[in-house]
mmCIF file with all atom_site columns, N, CA and C in Angstrom:
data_model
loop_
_atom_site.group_PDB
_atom_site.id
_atom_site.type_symbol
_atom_site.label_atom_id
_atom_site.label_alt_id
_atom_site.label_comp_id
_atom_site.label_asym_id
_atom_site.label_entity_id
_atom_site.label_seq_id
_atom_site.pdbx_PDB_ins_code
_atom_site.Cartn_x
_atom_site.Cartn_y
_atom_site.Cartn_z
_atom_site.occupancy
_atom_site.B_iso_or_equiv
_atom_site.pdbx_formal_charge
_atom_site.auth_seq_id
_atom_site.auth_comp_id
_atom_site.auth_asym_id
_atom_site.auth_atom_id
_atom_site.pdbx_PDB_model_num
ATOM 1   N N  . UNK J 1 1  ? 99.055  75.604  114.197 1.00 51.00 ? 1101 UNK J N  1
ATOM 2   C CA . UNK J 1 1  ? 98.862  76.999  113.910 1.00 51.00 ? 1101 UNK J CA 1
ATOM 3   C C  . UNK J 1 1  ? 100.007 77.468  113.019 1.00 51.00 ? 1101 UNK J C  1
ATOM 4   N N  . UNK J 1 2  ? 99.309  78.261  111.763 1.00 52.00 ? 1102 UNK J N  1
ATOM 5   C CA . UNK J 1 2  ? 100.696 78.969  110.870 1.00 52.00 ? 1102 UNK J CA 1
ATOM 6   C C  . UNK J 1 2  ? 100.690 80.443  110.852 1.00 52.00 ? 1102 UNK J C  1
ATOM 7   N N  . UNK J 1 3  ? 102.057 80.694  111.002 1.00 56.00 ? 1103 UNK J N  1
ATOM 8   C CA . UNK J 1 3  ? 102.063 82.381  110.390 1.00 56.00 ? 1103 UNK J CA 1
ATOM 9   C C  . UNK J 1 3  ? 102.102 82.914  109.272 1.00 56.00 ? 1103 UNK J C  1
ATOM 10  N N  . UNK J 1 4  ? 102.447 83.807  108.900 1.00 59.00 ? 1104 UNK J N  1
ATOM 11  C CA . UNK J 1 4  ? 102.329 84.411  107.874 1.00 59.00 ? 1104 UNK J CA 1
ATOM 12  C C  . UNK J 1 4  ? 103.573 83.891  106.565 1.00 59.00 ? 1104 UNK J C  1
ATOM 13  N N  . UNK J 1 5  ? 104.825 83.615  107.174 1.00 58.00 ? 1105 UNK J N  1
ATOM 14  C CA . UNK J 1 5  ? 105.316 83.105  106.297 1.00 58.00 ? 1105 UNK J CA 1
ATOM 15  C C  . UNK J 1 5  ? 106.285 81.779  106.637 1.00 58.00 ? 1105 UNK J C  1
ATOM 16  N N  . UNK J 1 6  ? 106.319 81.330  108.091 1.00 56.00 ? 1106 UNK J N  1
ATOM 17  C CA . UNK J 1 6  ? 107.010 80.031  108.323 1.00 56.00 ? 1106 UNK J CA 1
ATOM 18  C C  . UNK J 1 6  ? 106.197 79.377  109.387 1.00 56.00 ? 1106 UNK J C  1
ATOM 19  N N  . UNK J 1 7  ? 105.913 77.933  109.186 1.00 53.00 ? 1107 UNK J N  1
ATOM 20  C CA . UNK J 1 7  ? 105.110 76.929  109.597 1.00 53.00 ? 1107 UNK J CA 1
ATOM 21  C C  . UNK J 1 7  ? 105.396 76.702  110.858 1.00 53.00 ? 1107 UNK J C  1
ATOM 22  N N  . UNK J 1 8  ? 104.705 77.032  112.493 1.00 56.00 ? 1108 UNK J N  1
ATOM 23  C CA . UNK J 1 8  ? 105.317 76.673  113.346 1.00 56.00 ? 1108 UNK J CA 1
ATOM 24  C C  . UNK J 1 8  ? 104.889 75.064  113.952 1.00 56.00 ? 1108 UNK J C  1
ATOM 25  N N  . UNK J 1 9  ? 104.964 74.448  112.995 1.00 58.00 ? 1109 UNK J N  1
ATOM 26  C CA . UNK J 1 9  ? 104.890 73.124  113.682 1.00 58.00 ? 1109 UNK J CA 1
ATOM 27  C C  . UNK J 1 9  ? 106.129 72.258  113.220 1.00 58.00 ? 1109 UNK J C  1
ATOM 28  N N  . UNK J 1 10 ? 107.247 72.544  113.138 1.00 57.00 ? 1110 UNK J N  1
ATOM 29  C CA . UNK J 1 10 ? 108.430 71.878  113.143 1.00 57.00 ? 1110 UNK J CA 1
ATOM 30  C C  . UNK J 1 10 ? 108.780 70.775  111.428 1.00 57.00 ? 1110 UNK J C  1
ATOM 31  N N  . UNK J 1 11 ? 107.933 71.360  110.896 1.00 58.00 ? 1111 UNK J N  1
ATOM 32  C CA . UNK J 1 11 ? 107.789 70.206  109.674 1.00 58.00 ? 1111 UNK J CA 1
ATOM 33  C C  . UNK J 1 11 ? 108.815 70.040  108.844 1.00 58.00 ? 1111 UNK J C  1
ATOM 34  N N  . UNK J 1 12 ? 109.961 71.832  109.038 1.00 63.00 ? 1112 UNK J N  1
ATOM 35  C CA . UNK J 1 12 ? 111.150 71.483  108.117 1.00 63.00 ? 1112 UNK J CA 1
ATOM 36  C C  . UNK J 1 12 ? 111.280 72.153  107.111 1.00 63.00 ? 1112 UNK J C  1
ATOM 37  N N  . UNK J 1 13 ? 109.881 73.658  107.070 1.00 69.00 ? 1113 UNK J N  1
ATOM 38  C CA . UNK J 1 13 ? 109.433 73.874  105.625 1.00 69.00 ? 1113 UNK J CA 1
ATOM 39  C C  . UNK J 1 13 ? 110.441 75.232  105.613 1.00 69.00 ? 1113 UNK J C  1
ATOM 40  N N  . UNK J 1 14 ? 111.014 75.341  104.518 1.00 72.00 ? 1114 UNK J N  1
ATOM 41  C CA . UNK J 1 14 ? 111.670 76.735  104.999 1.00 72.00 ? 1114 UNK J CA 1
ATOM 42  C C  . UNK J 1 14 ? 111.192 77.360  103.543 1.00 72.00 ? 1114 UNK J C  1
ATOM 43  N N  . UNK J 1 15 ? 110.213 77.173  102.882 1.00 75.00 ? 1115 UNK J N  1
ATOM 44  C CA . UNK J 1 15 ? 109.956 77.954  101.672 1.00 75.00 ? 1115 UNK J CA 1
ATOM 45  C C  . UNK J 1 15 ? 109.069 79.327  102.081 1.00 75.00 ? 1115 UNK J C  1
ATOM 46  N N  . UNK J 1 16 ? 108.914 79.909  103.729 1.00 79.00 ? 1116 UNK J N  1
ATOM 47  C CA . UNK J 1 16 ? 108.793 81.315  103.774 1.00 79.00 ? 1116 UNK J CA 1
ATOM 48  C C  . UNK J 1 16 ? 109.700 82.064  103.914 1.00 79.00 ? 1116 UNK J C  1
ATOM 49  N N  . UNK J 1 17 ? 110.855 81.432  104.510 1.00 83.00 ? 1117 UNK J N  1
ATOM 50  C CA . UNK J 1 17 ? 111.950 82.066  105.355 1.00 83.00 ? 1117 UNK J CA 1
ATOM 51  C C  . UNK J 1 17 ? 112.760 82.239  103.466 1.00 83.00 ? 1117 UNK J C  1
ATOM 52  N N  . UNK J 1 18 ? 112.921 81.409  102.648 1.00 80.00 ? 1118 UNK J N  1
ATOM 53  C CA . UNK J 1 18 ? 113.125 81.674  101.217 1.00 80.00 ? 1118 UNK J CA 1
ATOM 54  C C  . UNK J 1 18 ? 112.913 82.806  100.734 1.00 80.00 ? 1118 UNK J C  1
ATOM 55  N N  . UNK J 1 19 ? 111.494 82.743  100.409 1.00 85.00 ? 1119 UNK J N  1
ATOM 56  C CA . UNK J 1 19 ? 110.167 83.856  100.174 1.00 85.00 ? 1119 UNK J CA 1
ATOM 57  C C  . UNK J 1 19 ? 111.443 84.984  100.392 1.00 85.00 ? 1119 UNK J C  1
ATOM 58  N N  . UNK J 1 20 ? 111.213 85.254  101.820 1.00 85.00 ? 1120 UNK J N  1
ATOM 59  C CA . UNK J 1 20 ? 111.523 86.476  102.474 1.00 85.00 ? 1120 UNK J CA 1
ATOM 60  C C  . UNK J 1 20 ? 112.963 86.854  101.719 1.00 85.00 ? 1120 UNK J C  1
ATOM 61  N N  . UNK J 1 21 ? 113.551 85.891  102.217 1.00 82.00 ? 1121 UNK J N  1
ATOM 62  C CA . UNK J 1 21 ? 115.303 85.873  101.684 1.00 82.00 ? 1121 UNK J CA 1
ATOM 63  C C  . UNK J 1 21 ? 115.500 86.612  100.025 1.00 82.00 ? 1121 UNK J C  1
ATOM 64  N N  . UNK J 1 22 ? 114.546 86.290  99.009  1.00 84.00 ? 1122 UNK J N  1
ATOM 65  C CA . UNK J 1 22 ? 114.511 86.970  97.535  1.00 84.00 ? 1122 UNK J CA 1
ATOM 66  C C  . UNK J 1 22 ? 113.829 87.980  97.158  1.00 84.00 ? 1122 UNK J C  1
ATOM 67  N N  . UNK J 1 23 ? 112.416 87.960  98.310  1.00 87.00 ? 1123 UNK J N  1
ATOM 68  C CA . UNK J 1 23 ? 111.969 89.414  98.460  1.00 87.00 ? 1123 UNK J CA 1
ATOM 69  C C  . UNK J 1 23 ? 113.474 90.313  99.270  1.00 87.00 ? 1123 UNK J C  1
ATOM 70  N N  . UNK J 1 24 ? 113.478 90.411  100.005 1.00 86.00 ? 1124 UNK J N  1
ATOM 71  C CA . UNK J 1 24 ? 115.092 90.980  100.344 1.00 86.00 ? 1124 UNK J CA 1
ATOM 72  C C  . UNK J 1 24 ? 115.995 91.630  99.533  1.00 86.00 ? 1124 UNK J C  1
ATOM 73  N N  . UNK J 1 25 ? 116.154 90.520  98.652  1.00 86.00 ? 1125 UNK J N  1
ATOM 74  C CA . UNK J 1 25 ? 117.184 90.751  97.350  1.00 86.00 ? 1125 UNK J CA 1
ATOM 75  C C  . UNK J 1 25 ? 116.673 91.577  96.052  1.00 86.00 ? 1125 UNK J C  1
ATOM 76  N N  . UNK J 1 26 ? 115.769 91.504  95.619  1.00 89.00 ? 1126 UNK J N  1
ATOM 77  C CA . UNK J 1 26 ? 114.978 92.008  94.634  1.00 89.00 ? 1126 UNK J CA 1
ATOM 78  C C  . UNK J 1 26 ? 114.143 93.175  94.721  1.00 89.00 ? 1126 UNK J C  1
ATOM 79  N N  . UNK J 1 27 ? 113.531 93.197  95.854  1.00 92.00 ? 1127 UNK J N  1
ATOM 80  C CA . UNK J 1 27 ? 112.432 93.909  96.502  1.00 92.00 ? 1127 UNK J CA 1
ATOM 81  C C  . UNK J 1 27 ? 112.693 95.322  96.137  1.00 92.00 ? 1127 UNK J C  1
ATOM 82  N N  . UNK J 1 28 ? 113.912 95.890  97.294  1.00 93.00 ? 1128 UNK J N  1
ATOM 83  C CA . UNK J 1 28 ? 114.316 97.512  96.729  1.00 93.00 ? 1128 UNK J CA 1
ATOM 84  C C  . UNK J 1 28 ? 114.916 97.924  95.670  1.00 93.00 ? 1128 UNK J C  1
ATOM 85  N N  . UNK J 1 29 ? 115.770 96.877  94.860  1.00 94.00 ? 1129 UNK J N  1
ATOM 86  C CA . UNK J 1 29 ? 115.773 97.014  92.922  1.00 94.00 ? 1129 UNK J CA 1
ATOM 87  C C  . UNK J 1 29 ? 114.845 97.752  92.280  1.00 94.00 ? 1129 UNK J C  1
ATOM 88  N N  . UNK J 1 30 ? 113.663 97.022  92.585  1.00 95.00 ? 1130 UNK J N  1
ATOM 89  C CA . UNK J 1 30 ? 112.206 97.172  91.835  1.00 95.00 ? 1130 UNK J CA 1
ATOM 90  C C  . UNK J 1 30 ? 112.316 98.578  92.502  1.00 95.00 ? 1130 UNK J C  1
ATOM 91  N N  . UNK J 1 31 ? 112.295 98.605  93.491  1.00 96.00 ? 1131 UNK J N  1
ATOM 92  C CA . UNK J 1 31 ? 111.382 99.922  93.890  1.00 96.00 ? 1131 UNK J CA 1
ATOM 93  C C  . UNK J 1 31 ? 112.277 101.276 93.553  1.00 96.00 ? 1131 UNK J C  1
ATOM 94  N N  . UNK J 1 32 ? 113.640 100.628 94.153  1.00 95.00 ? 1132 UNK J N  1
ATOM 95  C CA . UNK J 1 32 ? 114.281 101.833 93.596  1.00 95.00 ? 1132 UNK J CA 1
ATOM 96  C C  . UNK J 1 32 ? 114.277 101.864 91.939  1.00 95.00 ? 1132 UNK J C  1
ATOM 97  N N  . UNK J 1 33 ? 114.076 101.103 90.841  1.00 95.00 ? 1133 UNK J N  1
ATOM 98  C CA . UNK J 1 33 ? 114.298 101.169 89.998  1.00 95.00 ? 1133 UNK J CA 1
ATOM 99  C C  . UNK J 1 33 ? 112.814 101.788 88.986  1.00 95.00 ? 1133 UNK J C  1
ATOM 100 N N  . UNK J 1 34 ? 111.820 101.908 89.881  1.00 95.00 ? 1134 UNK J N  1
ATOM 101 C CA . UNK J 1 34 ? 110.197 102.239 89.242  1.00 95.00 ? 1134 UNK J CA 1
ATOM 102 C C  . UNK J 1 34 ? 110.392 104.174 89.947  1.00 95.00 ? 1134 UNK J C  1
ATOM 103 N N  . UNK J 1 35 ? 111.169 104.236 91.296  1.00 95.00 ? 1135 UNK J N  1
ATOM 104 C CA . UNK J 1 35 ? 111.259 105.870 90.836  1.00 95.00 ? 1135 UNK J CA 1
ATOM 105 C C  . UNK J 1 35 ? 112.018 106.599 90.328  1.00 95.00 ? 1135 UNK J C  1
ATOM 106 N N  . UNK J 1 36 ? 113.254 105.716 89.592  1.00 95.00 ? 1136 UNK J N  1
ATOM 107 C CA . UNK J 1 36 ? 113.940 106.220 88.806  1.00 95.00 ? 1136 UNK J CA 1
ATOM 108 C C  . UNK J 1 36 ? 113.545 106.438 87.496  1.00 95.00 ? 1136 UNK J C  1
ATOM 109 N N  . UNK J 1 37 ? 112.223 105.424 87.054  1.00 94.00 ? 1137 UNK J N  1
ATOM 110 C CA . UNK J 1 37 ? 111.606 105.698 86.241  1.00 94.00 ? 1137 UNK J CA 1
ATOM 111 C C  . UNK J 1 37 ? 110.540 106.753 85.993  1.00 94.00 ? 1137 UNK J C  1
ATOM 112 N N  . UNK J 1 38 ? 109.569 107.002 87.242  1.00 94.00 ? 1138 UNK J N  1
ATOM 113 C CA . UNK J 1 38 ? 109.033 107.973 87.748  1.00 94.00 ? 1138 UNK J CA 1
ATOM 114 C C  . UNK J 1 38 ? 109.391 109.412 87.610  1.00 94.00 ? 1138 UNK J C  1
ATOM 115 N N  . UNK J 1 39 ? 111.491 109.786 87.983  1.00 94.00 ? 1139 UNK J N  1
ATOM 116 C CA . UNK J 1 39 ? 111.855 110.912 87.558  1.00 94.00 ? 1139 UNK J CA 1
ATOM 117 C C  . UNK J 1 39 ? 112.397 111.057 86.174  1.00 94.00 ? 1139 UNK J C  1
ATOM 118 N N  . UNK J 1 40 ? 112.326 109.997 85.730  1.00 91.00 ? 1140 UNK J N  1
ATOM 119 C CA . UNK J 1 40 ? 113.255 110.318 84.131  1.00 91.00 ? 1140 UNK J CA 1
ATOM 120 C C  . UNK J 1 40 ? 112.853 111.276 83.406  1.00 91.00 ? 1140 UNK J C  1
ATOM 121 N N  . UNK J 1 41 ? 111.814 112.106 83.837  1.00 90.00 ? 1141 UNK J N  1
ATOM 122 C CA . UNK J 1 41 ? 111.368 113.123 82.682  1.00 90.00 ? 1141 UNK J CA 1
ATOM 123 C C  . UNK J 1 41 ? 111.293 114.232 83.734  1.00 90.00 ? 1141 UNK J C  1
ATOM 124 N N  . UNK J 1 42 ? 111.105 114.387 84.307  1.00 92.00 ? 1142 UNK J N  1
ATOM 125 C CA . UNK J 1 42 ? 111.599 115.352 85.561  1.00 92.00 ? 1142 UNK J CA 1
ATOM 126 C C  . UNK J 1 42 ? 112.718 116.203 85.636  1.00 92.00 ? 1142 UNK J C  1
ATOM 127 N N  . UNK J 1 43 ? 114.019 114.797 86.528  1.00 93.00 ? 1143 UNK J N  1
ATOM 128 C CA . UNK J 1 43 ? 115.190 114.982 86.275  1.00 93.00 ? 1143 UNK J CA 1
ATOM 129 C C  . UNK J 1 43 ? 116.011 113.566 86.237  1.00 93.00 ? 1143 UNK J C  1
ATOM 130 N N  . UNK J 1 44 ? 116.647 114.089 84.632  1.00 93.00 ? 1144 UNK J N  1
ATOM 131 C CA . UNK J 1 44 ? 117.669 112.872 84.473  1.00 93.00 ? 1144 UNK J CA 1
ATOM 132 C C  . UNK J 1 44 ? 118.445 112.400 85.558  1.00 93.00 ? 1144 UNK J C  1
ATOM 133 N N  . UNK J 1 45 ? 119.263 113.494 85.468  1.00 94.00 ? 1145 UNK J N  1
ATOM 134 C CA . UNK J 1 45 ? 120.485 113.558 87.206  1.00 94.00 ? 1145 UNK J CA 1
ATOM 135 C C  . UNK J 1 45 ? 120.210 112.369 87.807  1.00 94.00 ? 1145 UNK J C  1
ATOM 136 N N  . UNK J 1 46 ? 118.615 112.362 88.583  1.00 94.00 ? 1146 UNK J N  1
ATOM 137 C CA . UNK J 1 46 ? 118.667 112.067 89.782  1.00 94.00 ? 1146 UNK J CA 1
ATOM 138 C C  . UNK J 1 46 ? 117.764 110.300 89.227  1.00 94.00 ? 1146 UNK J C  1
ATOM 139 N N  . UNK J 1 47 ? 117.497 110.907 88.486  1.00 94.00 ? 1147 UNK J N  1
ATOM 140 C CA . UNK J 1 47 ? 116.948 109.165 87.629  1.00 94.00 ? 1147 UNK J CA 1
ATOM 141 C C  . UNK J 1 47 ? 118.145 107.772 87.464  1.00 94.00 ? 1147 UNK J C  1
ATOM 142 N N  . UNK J 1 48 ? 118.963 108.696 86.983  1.00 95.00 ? 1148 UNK J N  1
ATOM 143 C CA . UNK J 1 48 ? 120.316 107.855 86.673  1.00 95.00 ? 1148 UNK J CA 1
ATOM 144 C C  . UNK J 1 48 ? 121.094 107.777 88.219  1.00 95.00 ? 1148 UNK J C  1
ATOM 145 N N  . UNK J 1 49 ? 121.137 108.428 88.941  1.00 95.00 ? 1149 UNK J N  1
ATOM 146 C CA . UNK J 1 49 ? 121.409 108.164 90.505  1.00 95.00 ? 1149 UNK J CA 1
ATOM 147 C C  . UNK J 1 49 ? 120.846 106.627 90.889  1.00 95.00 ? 1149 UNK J C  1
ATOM 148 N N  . UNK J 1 50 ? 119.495 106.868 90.518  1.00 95.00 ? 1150 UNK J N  1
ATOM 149 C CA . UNK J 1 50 ? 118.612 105.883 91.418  1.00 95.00 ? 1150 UNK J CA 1
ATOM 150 C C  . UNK J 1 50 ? 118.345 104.412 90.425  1.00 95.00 ? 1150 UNK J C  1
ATOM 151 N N  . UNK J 1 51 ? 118.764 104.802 89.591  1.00 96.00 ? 1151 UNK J N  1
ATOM 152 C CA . UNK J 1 51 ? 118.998 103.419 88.423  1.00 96.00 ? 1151 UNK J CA 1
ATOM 153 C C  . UNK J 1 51 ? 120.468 102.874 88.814  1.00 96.00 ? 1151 UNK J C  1
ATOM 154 N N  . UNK J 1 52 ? 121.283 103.905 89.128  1.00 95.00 ? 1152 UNK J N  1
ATOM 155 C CA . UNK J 1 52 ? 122.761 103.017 89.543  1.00 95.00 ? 1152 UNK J CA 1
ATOM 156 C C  . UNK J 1 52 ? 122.806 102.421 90.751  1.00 95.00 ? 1152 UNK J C  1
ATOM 157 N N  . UNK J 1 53 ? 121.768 103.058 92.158  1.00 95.00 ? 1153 UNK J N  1
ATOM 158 C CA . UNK J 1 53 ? 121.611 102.338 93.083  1.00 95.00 ? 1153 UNK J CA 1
ATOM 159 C C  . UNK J 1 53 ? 121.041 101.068 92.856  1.00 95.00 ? 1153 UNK J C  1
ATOM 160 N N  . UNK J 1 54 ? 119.922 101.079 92.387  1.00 95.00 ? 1154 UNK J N  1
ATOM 161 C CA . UNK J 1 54 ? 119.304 99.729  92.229  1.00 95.00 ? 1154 UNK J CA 1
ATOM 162 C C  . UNK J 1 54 ? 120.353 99.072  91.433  1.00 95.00 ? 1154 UNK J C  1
ATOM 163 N N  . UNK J 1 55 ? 121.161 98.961  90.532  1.00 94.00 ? 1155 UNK J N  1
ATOM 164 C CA . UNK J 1 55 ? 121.740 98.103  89.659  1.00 94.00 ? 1155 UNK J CA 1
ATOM 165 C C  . UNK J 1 55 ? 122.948 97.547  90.901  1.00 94.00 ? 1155 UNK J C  1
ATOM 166 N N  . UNK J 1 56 ? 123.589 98.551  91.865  1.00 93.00 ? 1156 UNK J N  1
ATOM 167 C CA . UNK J 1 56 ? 124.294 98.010  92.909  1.00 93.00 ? 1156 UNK J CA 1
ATOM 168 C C  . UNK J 1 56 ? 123.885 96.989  93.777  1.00 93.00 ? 1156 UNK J C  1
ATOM 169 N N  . UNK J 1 57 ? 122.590 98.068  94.314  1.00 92.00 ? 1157 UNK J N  1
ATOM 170 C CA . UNK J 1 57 ? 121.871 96.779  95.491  1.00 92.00 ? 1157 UNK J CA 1
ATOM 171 C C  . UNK J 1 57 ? 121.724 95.922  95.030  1.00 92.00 ? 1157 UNK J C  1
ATOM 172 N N  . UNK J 1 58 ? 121.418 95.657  93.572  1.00 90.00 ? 1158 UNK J N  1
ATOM 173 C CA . UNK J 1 58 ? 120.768 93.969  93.403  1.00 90.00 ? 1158 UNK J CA 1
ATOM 174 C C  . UNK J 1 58 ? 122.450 93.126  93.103  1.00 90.00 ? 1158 UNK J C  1
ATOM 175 N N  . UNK J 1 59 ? 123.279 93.849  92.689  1.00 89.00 ? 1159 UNK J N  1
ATOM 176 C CA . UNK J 1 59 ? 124.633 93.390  93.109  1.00 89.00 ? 1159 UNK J CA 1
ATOM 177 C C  . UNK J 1 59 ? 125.127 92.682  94.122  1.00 89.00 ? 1159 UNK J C  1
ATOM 178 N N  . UNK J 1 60 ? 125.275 93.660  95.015  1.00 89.00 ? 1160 UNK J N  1
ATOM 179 C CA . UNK J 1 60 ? 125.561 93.170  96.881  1.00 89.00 ? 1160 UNK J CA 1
ATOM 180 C C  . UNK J 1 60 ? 124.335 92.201  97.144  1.00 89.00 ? 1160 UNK J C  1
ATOM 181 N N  . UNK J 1 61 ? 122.860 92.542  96.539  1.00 86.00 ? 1161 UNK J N  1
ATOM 182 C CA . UNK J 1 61 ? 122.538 91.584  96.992  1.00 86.00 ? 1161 UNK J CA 1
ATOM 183 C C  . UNK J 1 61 ? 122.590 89.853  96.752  1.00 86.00 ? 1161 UNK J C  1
ATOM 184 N N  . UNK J 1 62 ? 122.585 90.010  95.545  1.00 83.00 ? 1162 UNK J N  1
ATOM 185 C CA . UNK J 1 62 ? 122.580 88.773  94.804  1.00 83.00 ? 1162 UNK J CA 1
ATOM 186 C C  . UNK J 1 62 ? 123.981 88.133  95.511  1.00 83.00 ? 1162 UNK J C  1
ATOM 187 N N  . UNK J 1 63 ? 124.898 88.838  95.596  1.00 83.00 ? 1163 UNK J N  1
ATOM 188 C CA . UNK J 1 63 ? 126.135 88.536  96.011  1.00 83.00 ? 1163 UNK J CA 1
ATOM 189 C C  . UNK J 1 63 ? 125.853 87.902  97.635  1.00 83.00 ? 1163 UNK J C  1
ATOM 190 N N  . UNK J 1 64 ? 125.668 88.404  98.571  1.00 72.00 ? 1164 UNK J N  1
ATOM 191 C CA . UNK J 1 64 ? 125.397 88.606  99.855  1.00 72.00 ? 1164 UNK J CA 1
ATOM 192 C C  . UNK J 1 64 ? 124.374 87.406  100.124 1.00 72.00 ? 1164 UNK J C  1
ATOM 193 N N  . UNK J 1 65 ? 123.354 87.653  99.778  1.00 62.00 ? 1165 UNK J N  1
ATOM 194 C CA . UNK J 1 65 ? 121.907 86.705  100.273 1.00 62.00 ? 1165 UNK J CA 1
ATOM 195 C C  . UNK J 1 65 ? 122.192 85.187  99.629  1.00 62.00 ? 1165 UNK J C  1
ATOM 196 N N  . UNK J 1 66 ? 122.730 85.560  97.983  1.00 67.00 ? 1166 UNK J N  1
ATOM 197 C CA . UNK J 1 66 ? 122.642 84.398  97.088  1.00 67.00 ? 1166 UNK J CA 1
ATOM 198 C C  . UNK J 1 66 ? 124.132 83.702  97.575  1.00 67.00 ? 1166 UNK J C  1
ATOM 199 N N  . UNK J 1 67 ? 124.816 84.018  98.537  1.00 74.00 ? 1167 UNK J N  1
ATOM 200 C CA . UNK J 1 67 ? 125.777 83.234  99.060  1.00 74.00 ? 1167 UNK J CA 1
ATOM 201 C C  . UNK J 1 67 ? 125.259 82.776  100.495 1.00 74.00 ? 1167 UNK J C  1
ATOM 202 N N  . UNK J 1 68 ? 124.459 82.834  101.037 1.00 67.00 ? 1168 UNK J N  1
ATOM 203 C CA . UNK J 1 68 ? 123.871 82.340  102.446 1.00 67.00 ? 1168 UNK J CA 1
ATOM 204 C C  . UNK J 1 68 ? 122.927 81.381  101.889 1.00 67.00 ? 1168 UNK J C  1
ATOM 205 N N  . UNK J 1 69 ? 122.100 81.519  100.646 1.00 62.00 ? 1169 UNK J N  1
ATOM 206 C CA . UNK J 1 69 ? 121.467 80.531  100.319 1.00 62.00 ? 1169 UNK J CA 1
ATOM 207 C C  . UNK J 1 69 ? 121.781 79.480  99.510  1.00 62.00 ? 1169 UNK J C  1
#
């Protein structure tokens, strides 16, 4: 029987537990970085807020995750 993203029959496979690990890292970049795009015509201010978060998180993350892996 398998789950959704790691094999429970002992086989060794760790390419969900991966998966997960770069979704992690990347994941809220994107997202924070599509409503920063979303407000850019709105308001700058808060566009450029949310473009510097994402440019951090994927920082710490890359830093953080991409040193455990």
């Amino acid at each position: 029987m398998t789950t959704l993203l790691v094999e429970a029959t002992g086989g060794g496979g760790y390419g969900g537990i991966v998966i997960l690990i770069i979704a992690i890292m990347v994941g809220p970049p994107i997202l924070l970085a599509i409503i920063g795009f979303a407000l850019l015509k709105k308001n700058k201010k808060a566009a450029k807020v949310f473009f510097i978060l994402a440019a951090v998180y994927l920082i710490v993350s890359l830093g953080i995750c991409g040193s455990m892996m």
